[in-house]
PDB file of C-alpha atoms in Angstrom:
ATOM      1  CA  PHE A   1     156.445 113.631 130.026  1.00 84.00           C
ATOM      2  CA  HIS A   2     153.817 112.441 132.505  1.00 85.00           C
ATOM      3  CA  PHE A   3     155.231 109.067 133.483  1.00 88.00           C
ATOM      4  CA  ALA A   4     158.089 106.611 132.958  1.00 87.00           C
ATOM      5  CA  THR A   5     158.630 103.093 134.260  1.00 89.00           C
ATOM      6  CA  PHE A   6     160.636  99.929 133.757  1.00 90.00           C
ATOM      7  CA  VAL A   7     158.260  97.056 132.973  1.00 88.00           C
ATOM      8  CA  GLY A   8     158.345  93.979 130.792  1.00 88.00           C
ATOM      9  CA  GLY A   9     162.123  94.258 130.362  1.00 90.00           C
ATOM     10  CA  ILE A  10     162.168  97.765 128.851  1.00 93.00           C
ATOM     11  CA  PHE A  11     161.633 101.370 129.873  1.00 93.00           C
ATOM     12  CA  VAL A  12     158.384 102.964 128.687  1.00 95.00           C
ATOM     13  CA  ALA A  13     157.605 106.680 128.873  1.00 93.00           C
ATOM     14  CA  CYS A  14     154.290 108.515 128.470  1.00 94.00           C
ATOM     15  CA  SER A  15     154.618 111.901 126.804  1.00 92.00           C
ATOM     16  CA  ASP A  16     152.407 114.939 127.240  1.00 88.00           C
ATOM     17  CA  SER A  17     152.242 115.463 123.473  1.00 90.00           C
ATOM     18  CA  ASN A  18     154.524 113.009 121.655  1.00 91.00           C
ATOM     19  CA  GLY A  19     152.872 109.687 122.314  1.00 94.00           C
ATOM     20  CA  MET A  20     154.815 106.730 123.713  1.00 95.00           C
ATOM     21  CA  CYS A  21     158.593 106.214 123.800  1.00 95.00           C
ATOM     22  CA  TRP A  22     160.717 103.223 124.801  1.00 95.00           C
ATOM     23  CA  SER A  23     164.312 102.473 125.776  1.00 95.00           C
ATOM     24  CA  ASN A  24     166.438  99.442 126.565  1.00 93.00           C
ATOM     25  CA  ASP A  25     168.774 101.304 128.926  1.00 91.00           C
ATOM     26  CA  GLY A  26     166.884 104.415 130.080  1.00 90.00           C
ATOM     27  CA  LYS A  27     169.464 106.640 128.368  1.00 90.00           C
ATOM     28  CA  ASN A  28     168.743 106.278 124.667  1.00 91.00           C
ATOM     29  CA  TRP A  29     165.091 106.553 123.694  1.00 92.00           C
ATOM     30  CA  VAL A  30     163.132 105.564 120.597  1.00 95.00           C
ATOM     31  CA  GLN A  31     159.737 106.856 119.480  1.00 95.00           C
ATOM     32  CA  SER A  32     157.098 104.143 119.295  1.00 97.00           C
ATOM     33  CA  ASN A  33     154.568 103.899 116.467  1.00 97.00           C
ATOM     34  CA  ILE A  34     152.397 106.304 118.502  1.00 95.00           C
ATOM     35  CA  ALA A  35     154.184 109.611 117.872  1.00 94.00           C
ATOM     36  CA  THR A  36     151.488 112.077 118.918  1.00 94.00           C
ATOM     37  CA  GLY A  37     148.995 112.475 121.723  1.00 94.00           C
ATOM     38  CA  SER A  38     149.103 112.730 125.502  1.00 95.00           C
ATOM     39  CA  PHE A  39     149.502 109.623 127.681  1.00 96.00           C
ATOM     40  CA  THR A  40     149.386 109.572 131.470  1.00 95.00           C
ATOM     41  CA  HIS A  41     150.247 106.094 132.754  1.00 95.00           C
ATOM     42  CA  ALA A  42     151.197 102.565 131.710  1.00 96.00           C
ATOM     43  CA  THR A  43     151.545  99.106 133.216  1.00 96.00           C
ATOM     44  CA  PHE A  44     152.552  95.581 132.206  1.00 97.00           C
ATOM     45  CA  ALA A  45     151.127  92.170 133.130  1.00 97.00           C
ATOM     46  CA  ASN A  46     150.544  88.776 131.511  1.00 96.00           C
ATOM     47  CA  GLY A  47     152.692  89.715 128.526  1.00 96.00           C
ATOM     48  CA  VAL A  48     150.698  92.869 127.708  1.00 97.00           C
ATOM     49  CA  PHE A  49     151.461  96.568 128.143  1.00 97.00           C
ATOM     50  CA  VAL A  50     148.506  98.922 128.652  1.00 98.00           C
ATOM     51  CA  ALA A  51     148.675 102.735 128.366  1.00 97.00           C
ATOM     52  CA  CYS A  52     146.179 105.491 129.168  1.00 97.00           C
ATOM     53  CA  SER A  53     145.371 108.267 126.711  1.00 96.00           C
ATOM     54  CA  ASP A  54     144.740 111.729 128.151  1.00 94.00           C
ATOM     55  CA  ASP A  55     143.250 113.217 124.994  1.00 92.00           C
ATOM     56  CA  ASN A  56     140.049 111.224 124.554  1.00 93.00           C
ATOM     57  CA  LYS A  57     141.516 108.263 122.697  1.00 95.00           C
ATOM     58  CA  GLY A  58     140.889 105.630 125.331  1.00 97.00           C
ATOM     59  CA  LEU A  59     143.277 102.790 126.133  1.00 98.00           C
ATOM     60  CA  TYR A  60     146.129 101.291 124.123  1.00 98.00           C
ATOM     61  CA  TRP A  61     147.901  97.935 124.345  1.00 98.00           C
ATOM     62  CA  SER A  62     151.175  96.427 123.166  1.00 98.00           C
ATOM     63  CA  THR A  63     153.037  93.130 123.452  1.00 97.00           C
ATOM     64  CA  ASP A  64     156.521  94.702 123.252  1.00 97.00           C
ATOM     65  CA  GLY A  65     156.123  98.329 124.474  1.00 96.00           C
ATOM     66  CA  LYS A  66     157.206  99.564 121.059  1.00 97.00           C
ATOM     67  CA  ASN A  67     154.263  98.893 118.758  1.00 98.00           C
ATOM     68  CA  TRP A  68     150.886  99.962 120.118  1.00 98.00           C
ATOM     69  CA  ALA A  69     147.282  99.384 119.082  1.00 98.00           C
ATOM     70  CA  GLN A  70     144.080 101.003 120.250  1.00 97.00           C
ATOM     71  CA  SER A  71     141.924  98.806 122.482  1.00 98.00           C
ATOM     72  CA  SER A  72     138.163  98.340 122.360  1.00 98.00           C
ATOM     73  CA  VAL A  73     137.863 101.659 124.251  1.00 97.00           C
ATOM     74  CA  THR A  74     138.655 104.313 121.650  1.00 97.00           C
ATOM     75  CA  THR A  75     137.365 107.449 123.399  1.00 95.00           C
ATOM     76  CA  TYR A  76     137.505 109.103 126.844  1.00 96.00           C
ATOM     77  CA  ARG A  77     140.433 110.199 128.954  1.00 96.00           C
ATOM     78  CA  PHE A  78     142.136 107.777 131.357  1.00 97.00           C
ATOM     79  CA  SER A  79     144.493 108.628 134.198  1.00 95.00           C
ATOM     80  CA  TYR A  80     145.742 105.342 135.684  1.00 96.00           C
ATOM     81  CA  VAL A  81     145.889 101.608 135.002  1.00 98.00           C
ATOM     82  CA  ILE A  82     146.929  98.661 137.208  1.00 97.00           C
ATOM     83  CA  PHE A  83     146.691  94.869 137.291  1.00 98.00           C
ATOM     84  CA  GLY A  84     145.669  92.462 140.047  1.00 97.00           C
ATOM     85  CA  ASN A  85     143.700  89.261 140.652  1.00 96.00           C
ATOM     86  CA  GLY A  86     143.843  88.462 136.936  1.00 97.00           C
ATOM     87  CA  ALA A  87     142.303  91.753 135.787  1.00 98.00           C
ATOM     88  CA  PHE A  88     143.424  95.112 134.459  1.00 98.00           C
ATOM     89  CA  VAL A  89     141.661  98.129 136.002  1.00 98.00           C
ATOM     90  CA  ALA A  90     141.676 101.576 134.362  1.00 98.00           C
ATOM     91  CA  CYS A  91     140.515 104.868 135.897  1.00 97.00           C
ATOM     92  CA  SER A  92     138.585 107.238 133.660  1.00 96.00           C
ATOM     93  CA  ASN A  93     139.045 110.997 133.861  1.00 91.00           C
ATOM     94  CA  SER A  94     136.028 111.692 131.637  1.00 90.00           C
ATOM     95  CA  LEU A  95     133.276 111.045 134.183  1.00 91.00           C
ATOM     96  CA  LYS A  96     133.075 107.443 132.928  1.00 93.00           C
ATOM     97  CA  GLY A  97     134.065 105.623 136.112  1.00 95.00           C
ATOM     98  CA  ILE A  98     136.230 102.509 136.049  1.00 97.00           C
ATOM     99  CA  TYR A  99     136.843  99.952 133.296  1.00 98.00           C
ATOM    100  CA  TRP A 100     138.182  96.410 133.589  1.00 98.00           C
ATOM    101  CA  SER A 101     139.708  93.849 131.238  1.00 98.00           C
ATOM    102  CA  ASN A 102     141.047  90.297 131.383  1.00 98.00           C
ATOM    103  CA  ASP A 103     143.478  90.763 128.490  1.00 98.00           C
ATOM    104  CA  GLY A 104     144.190  94.530 128.283  1.00 98.00           C
ATOM    105  CA  LYS A 105     142.621  94.673 124.833  1.00 98.00           C
ATOM    106  CA  ASN A 106     138.899  94.203 125.377  1.00 98.00           C
ATOM    107  CA  TRP A 107     137.374  96.367 128.082  1.00 98.00           C
ATOM    108  CA  ALA A 108     134.049  96.629 129.923  1.00 98.00           C
ATOM    109  CA  GLN A 109     132.635  99.277 132.223  1.00 96.00           C
ATOM    110  CA  SER A 110     132.471  98.266 135.886  1.00 97.00           C
ATOM    111  CA  SER A 111     129.788  98.935 138.498  1.00 96.00           C
ATOM    112  CA  ALA A 112     131.576 102.072 139.753  1.00 95.00           C
ATOM    113  CA  PRO A 113     129.678 105.366 139.371  1.00 93.00           C
ATOM    114  CA  ALA A 114     130.284 107.740 136.466  1.00 92.00           C
ATOM    115  CA  GLY A 115     132.821 109.962 138.203  1.00 91.00           C
ATOM    116  CA  ASN A 116     136.448 110.883 137.663  1.00 94.00           C
ATOM    117  CA  PHE A 117     139.042 108.570 139.205  1.00 95.00           C
ATOM    118  CA  SER A 118     142.672 109.644 139.477  1.00 91.00           C
ATOM    119  CA  HIS A 119     144.666 106.818 141.068  1.00 94.00           C
ATOM    120  CA  ALA A 120     144.507 103.116 141.872  1.00 95.00           C
ATOM    121  CA  THR A 121     146.442 100.594 143.885  1.00 95.00           C
ATOM    122  CA  PHE A 122     146.246  96.834 144.373  1.00 96.00           C
ATOM    123  CA  ALA A 123     147.423  95.094 147.533  1.00 94.00           C
ATOM    124  CA  ASN A 124     146.356  92.396 149.953  1.00 91.00           C
ATOM    125  CA  GLY A 125     143.914  91.044 147.331  1.00 93.00           C
ATOM    126  CA  ILE A 126     142.032  94.361 147.065  1.00 93.00           C
ATOM    127  CA  PHE A 127     141.838  97.118 144.465  1.00 96.00           C
ATOM    128  CA  VAL A 128     141.446 100.651 145.848  1.00 94.00           C
ATOM    129  CA  VAL A 129     140.652 103.621 143.597  1.00 95.00           C
ATOM    130  CA  CYS A 130     140.702 107.333 144.401  1.00 94.00           C
ATOM    131  CA  SER A 131     137.915 109.564 143.148  1.00 93.00           C
ATOM    132  CA  SER A 132     138.566 113.170 142.138  1.00 88.00           C
ATOM    133  CA  SER A 133     134.801 113.820 141.911  1.00 88.00           C
ATOM    134  CA  ASN A 134     134.296 114.249 145.662  1.00 88.00           C
ATOM    135  CA  ILE A 135     132.898 110.736 146.092  1.00 90.00           C
ATOM    136  CA  GLY A 136     135.776 109.306 148.104  1.00 90.00           C
ATOM    137  CA  LEU A 137     137.339 105.866 147.832  1.00 92.00           C
ATOM    138  CA  TYR A 138     136.034 102.652 146.298  1.00 94.00           C
ATOM    139  CA  TRP A 139     137.311  99.111 146.710  1.00 94.00           C
ATOM    140  CA  SER A 140     136.900  95.818 144.853  1.00 95.00           C
ATOM    141  CA  THR A 141     138.252  92.288 144.868  1.00 95.00           C
ATOM    142  CA  ASP A 142     137.704  91.622 141.163  1.00 97.00           C
ATOM    143  CA  GLY A 143     137.856  95.064 139.465  1.00 97.00           C
ATOM    144  CA  LYS A 144     134.286  94.663 138.237  1.00 97.00           C
ATOM    145  CA  ASN A 145     132.114  95.165 141.309  1.00 97.00           C
ATOM    146  CA  TRP A 146     132.916  98.194 143.456  1.00 96.00           C
ATOM    147  CA  ILE A 147     131.907  99.275 146.961  1.00 94.00           C
ATOM    148  CA  GLN A 148     132.158 102.825 148.276  1.00 91.00           C
ATOM    149  CA  ASN A 149     134.128 103.334 151.441  1.00 88.00           C
ATOM    150  CA  ASN A 150     132.815 105.415 154.311  1.00 86.00           C
ATOM    151  CA  ALA A 151     134.569 108.718 153.461  1.00 80.00           C
ATOM    152  CA  THR A 152     133.761 111.337 150.845  1.00 83.00           C
ATOM    153  CA  GLY A 153     136.057 113.947 149.364  1.00 87.00           C
ATOM    154  CA  ASN A 154     138.628 114.127 146.586  1.00 91.00           C
ATOM    155  CA  PHE A 155     141.395 111.559 146.991  1.00 92.00           C
ATOM    156  CA  ASN A 156     144.711 111.771 145.134  1.00 91.00           C
ATOM    157  CA  SER A 157     146.727 108.706 146.074  1.00 92.00           C
ATOM    158  CA  ALA A 158     146.722 105.532 148.150  1.00 94.00           C
ATOM    159  CA  THR A 159     149.274 102.920 149.163  1.00 94.00           C
ATOM    160  CA  PHE A 160     149.519  99.756 151.269  1.00 94.00           C
ATOM    161  CA  ALA A 161     152.202  98.615 153.695  1.00 94.00           C
ATOM    162  CA  ASN A 162     152.503  96.881 157.058  1.00 90.00           C
ATOM    163  CA  GLY A 163     148.930  95.618 156.812  1.00 91.00           C
ATOM    164  CA  THR A 164     147.501  99.124 156.395  1.00 93.00           C
ATOM    165  CA  PHE A 165     146.069 101.090 153.474  1.00 94.00           C
ATOM    166  CA  VAL A 166     146.693 104.849 153.650  1.00 95.00           C
ATOM    167  CA  ALA A 167     144.999 107.394 151.382  1.00 94.00           C
ATOM    168  CA  CYS A 168     145.549 111.138 151.006  1.00 92.00           C
ATOM    169  CA  SER A 169     142.839 113.619 150.106  1.00 90.00           C
ATOM    170  CA  SER A 170     143.003 117.113 148.616  1.00 87.00           C
ATOM    171  CA  ASN A 171     140.180 118.306 150.881  1.00 87.00           C
ATOM    172  CA  ALA A 172     139.656 115.759 153.675  1.00 83.00           C
ATOM    173  CA  GLY A 173     143.090 114.928 155.095  1.00 87.00           C
ATOM    174  CA  LEU A 174     144.688 111.504 155.560  1.00 91.00           C
ATOM    175  CA  TYR A 175     142.766 108.283 156.156  1.00 91.00           C
ATOM    176  CA  TYR A 176     143.808 104.722 156.930  1.00 93.00           C
ATOM    177  CA  TRP A 177     142.221 101.297 157.300  1.00 89.00           C
ATOM    178  CA  ASP A 178     143.690  97.978 158.322  1.00 77.00           C
ATOM    179  CA  ALA A 179     141.680  94.989 159.563  1.00 60.00           C
ATOM    180  CA  SER A 180     138.480  96.090 157.799  1.00 63.00           C
ATOM    181  CA  THR A 181     137.494  98.385 154.945  1.00 65.00           C
ATOM    182  CA  MET A 182     136.225 101.012 157.415  1.00 74.00           C
ATOM    183  CA  LEU A 183     138.173 104.243 156.959  1.00 85.00           C
ATOM    184  CA  LYS A 184     139.548 106.079 159.967  1.00 88.00           C
ATOM    185  CA  GLN A 185     140.980 109.577 159.987  1.00 88.00           C
ATOM    186  CA  SER A 186     144.611 109.978 161.017  1.00 92.00           C
ATOM    187  CA  ASN A 187     145.862 112.436 163.622  1.00 92.00           C
ATOM    188  CA  LEU A 188     146.535 115.058 160.919  1.00 86.00           C
ATOM    189  CA  ALA A 189     143.963 117.824 160.664  1.00 77.00           C
ATOM    190  CA  PRO A 190     141.848 117.853 157.498  1.00 79.00           C
ATOM    191  CA  GLY A 191     143.808 119.488 154.718  1.00 83.00           C
ATOM    192  CA  SER A 192     145.196 118.939 151.274  1.00 90.00           C
ATOM    193  CA  TYR A 193     147.685 116.110 150.686  1.00 92.00           C
ATOM    194  CA  TYR A 194     148.816 115.098 147.228  1.00 89.00           C
ATOM    195  CA  CYS A 195     151.116 112.074 147.294  1.00 91.00           C
ATOM    196  CA  ILE A 196     152.144 109.163 149.471  1.00 94.00           C
ATOM    197  CA  ALA A 197     154.916 106.568 149.445  1.00 93.00           C
ATOM    198  CA  PHE A 198     156.279 103.823 151.706  1.00 95.00           C
ATOM    199  CA  ALA A 199     159.819 102.496 151.998  1.00 93.00           C
ATOM    200  CA  HIS A 200     162.308 101.477 154.679  1.00 91.00           C
ATOM    201  CA  GLY A 201     159.532 101.105 157.248  1.00 95.00           C
ATOM    202  CA  VAL A 202     158.285 104.683 156.841  1.00 97.00           C
ATOM    203  CA  PHE A 203     155.249 106.268 155.168  1.00 97.00           C
ATOM    204  CA  VAL A 204     155.901 109.715 153.629  1.00 97.00           C
ATOM    205  CA  VAL A 205     153.259 112.170 152.438  1.00 96.00           C
ATOM    206  CA  GLY A 206     153.528 115.528 150.658  1.00 94.00           C
ATOM    207  CA  SER A 207     151.091 118.322 151.476  1.00 93.00           C
ATOM    208  CA  ASN A 208     149.977 121.191 149.273  1.00 90.00           C
ATOM    209  CA  ALA A 209     151.411 123.925 151.510  1.00 89.00           C
ATOM    210  CA  HIS A 210     152.848 122.493 154.733  1.00 91.00           C
ATOM    211  CA  GLY A 211     155.796 120.476 153.542  1.00 94.00           C
ATOM    212  CA  ILE A 212     156.365 116.777 154.189  1.00 96.00           C
ATOM    213  CA  TYR A 213     155.095 114.449 156.922  1.00 97.00           C
ATOM    214  CA  TRP A 214     156.172 110.948 157.966  1.00 97.00           C
ATOM    215  CA  SER A 215     154.689 108.046 159.916  1.00 97.00           C
ATOM    216  CA  ASN A 216     155.753 104.594 161.078  1.00 96.00           C
ATOM    217  CA  ASP A 217     152.227 103.159 161.014  1.00 94.00           C
ATOM    218  CA  GLY A 218     150.199 105.353 158.617  1.00 94.00           C
ATOM    219  CA  LYS A 219     147.969 106.439 161.496  1.00 93.00           C
ATOM    220  CA  ASN A 220     150.083 108.799 163.591  1.00 95.00           C
ATOM    221  CA  TRP A 221     151.970 111.439 161.625  1.00 96.00           C
ATOM    222  CA  VAL A 222     154.881 113.757 162.434  1.00 97.00           C
ATOM    223  CA  GLN A 223     155.987 116.793 160.475  1.00 96.00           C
ATOM    224  CA  SER A 224     159.445 116.523 158.967  1.00 97.00           C
ATOM    225  CA  ASN A 225     162.012 119.333 158.965  1.00 97.00           C
ATOM    226  CA  ILE A 226     160.300 120.639 155.791  1.00 95.00           C
ATOM    227  CA  THR A 227     157.360 122.613 157.197  1.00 94.00           C
ATOM    228  CA  THR A 228     156.346 124.763 154.227  1.00 92.00           C
ATOM    229  CA  GLY A 229     155.866 124.335 150.500  1.00 92.00           C
ATOM    230  CA  GLY A 230     153.818 122.070 148.285  1.00 92.00           C
ATOM    231  CA  PHE A 231     154.914 118.611 147.109  1.00 92.00           C
ATOM    232  CA  VAL A 232     153.168 116.631 144.367  1.00 87.00           C
ATOM    233  CA  TYR A 233     155.151 113.406 144.186  1.00 87.00           C
ATOM    234  CA  VAL A 234     157.299 111.253 146.486  1.00 91.00           C
ATOM    235  CA  ALA A 235     159.238 108.154 145.462  1.00 88.00           C
ATOM    236  CA  SER A 236     161.948 105.906 146.882  1.00 88.00           C
ATOM    237  CA  ALA A 237     164.689 103.775 145.353  1.00 83.00           C
ATOM    238  CA  ASN A 238     168.252 102.753 146.191  1.00 83.00           C
ATOM    239  CA  GLY A 239     167.770 103.736 149.833  1.00 88.00           C
ATOM    240  CA  ILE A 240     166.759 107.342 149.110  1.00 91.00           C
ATOM    241  CA  PHE A 241     163.438 109.176 149.121  1.00 93.00           C
ATOM    242  CA  VAL A 242     162.943 111.938 146.540  1.00 92.00           C
ATOM    243  CA  ALA A 243     160.190 114.575 146.727  1.00 92.00           C
ATOM    244  CA  CYS A 244     159.049 116.891 143.930  1.00 90.00           C
ATOM    245  CA  SER A 245     158.144 120.490 144.774  1.00 90.00           C
ATOM    246  CA  TYR A 246     155.493 122.294 142.749  1.00 84.00           C
ATOM    247  CA  ASP A 247     156.187 125.813 144.048  1.00 80.00           C
ATOM    248  CA  THR A 248     159.555 126.493 142.395  1.00 71.00           C
ATOM    249  CA  LYS A 249     161.751 124.799 145.004  1.00 81.00           C
ATOM    250  CA  GLY A 250     162.971 121.908 142.872  1.00 88.00           C
ATOM    251  CA  LEU A 251     163.773 118.469 144.295  1.00 90.00           C
ATOM    252  CA  TYR A 252     164.459 117.270 147.846  1.00 93.00           C
ATOM    253  CA  TRP A 253     165.995 114.014 149.104  1.00 95.00           C
ATOM    254  CA  SER A 254     166.100 112.072 152.357  1.00 96.00           C
ATOM    255  CA  ASN A 255     167.704 108.894 153.684  1.00 95.00           C
ATOM    256  CA  ASP A 256     164.982 108.238 156.256  1.00 96.00           C
ATOM    257  CA  GLY A 257     161.877 110.167 155.078  1.00 96.00           C
ATOM    258  CA  LYS A 258     162.101 112.358 158.180  1.00 97.00           C
ATOM    259  CA  ASN A 259     165.063 114.656 157.554  1.00 97.00           C
ATOM    260  CA  TRP A 260     165.166 116.273 154.134  1.00 96.00           C
ATOM    261  CA  VAL A 261     167.815 118.158 152.147  1.00 95.00           C
ATOM    262  CA  GLN A 262     167.320 120.303 149.060  1.00 93.00           C
ATOM    263  CA  SER A 263     169.119 118.835 146.059  1.00 92.00           C
ATOM    264  CA  ASN A 264     171.245 120.730 143.551  1.00 91.00           C
ATOM    265  CA  ILE A 265     167.974 121.418 141.702  1.00 87.00           C
ATOM    266  CA  THR A 266     166.733 124.339 143.797  1.00 88.00           C
ATOM    267  CA  THR A 267     164.234 125.978 141.446  1.00 84.00           C
ATOM    268  CA  GLY A 268     161.476 124.861 139.128  1.00 68.00           C
ATOM    269  CA  ASN A 269     158.183 123.072 139.559  1.00 64.00           C
TER     270      ASN A 269
END
């Protein structure tokens, strides 16, 4: 499975090969009417679920998370979908740029260039998307008209907190911007960073080989007690951060994002 979330009153999960599944309690799962295919991400807004196909079947929509229909986009791979300012925004992974929709069913191509985009976030009235085609970050207020930021490179993830956007790149390091849309490089040397999260007043980022870093402001970073290893995902809930290793070291947890402990899962990617 690529992704699971609780939205619209139910759990929805995106499978790597078995389509879409749903659950009322997160324990007992039911196959939706889409029983095959790879899906990467899903969201819910305005009474509509939207899911991204990863095997060139475009975008799907549903009103209940159980019964899905193909949207007006029936081809191309998509990696991420979000909602903000009255619009859905979907990131293509087939060199087709960014699509937008008012209803999640009927989609149009935006002004963004025909590159691959891997992640999106919406905060402070602004969409921000991360390009994996070495063309940096783009931002928009409406999801239709996009402006390139001042940094190039492949970007994997972005988040917003405490009045600051922070974005991590796989080849250009960590960047931030606050009062304007002008990107500034953080104190971390250029390198490869995969994932970023914010909770409990702390930003946390996972690197591809140098462990986990933390920051109070997204600008000045400190290395945690985990100084080696690659981490591909960081999340927080119920007062705990969890980080996913991709080099056979399992899962780690932390109460503060600064001091980490290996969980009982000590192997596996």
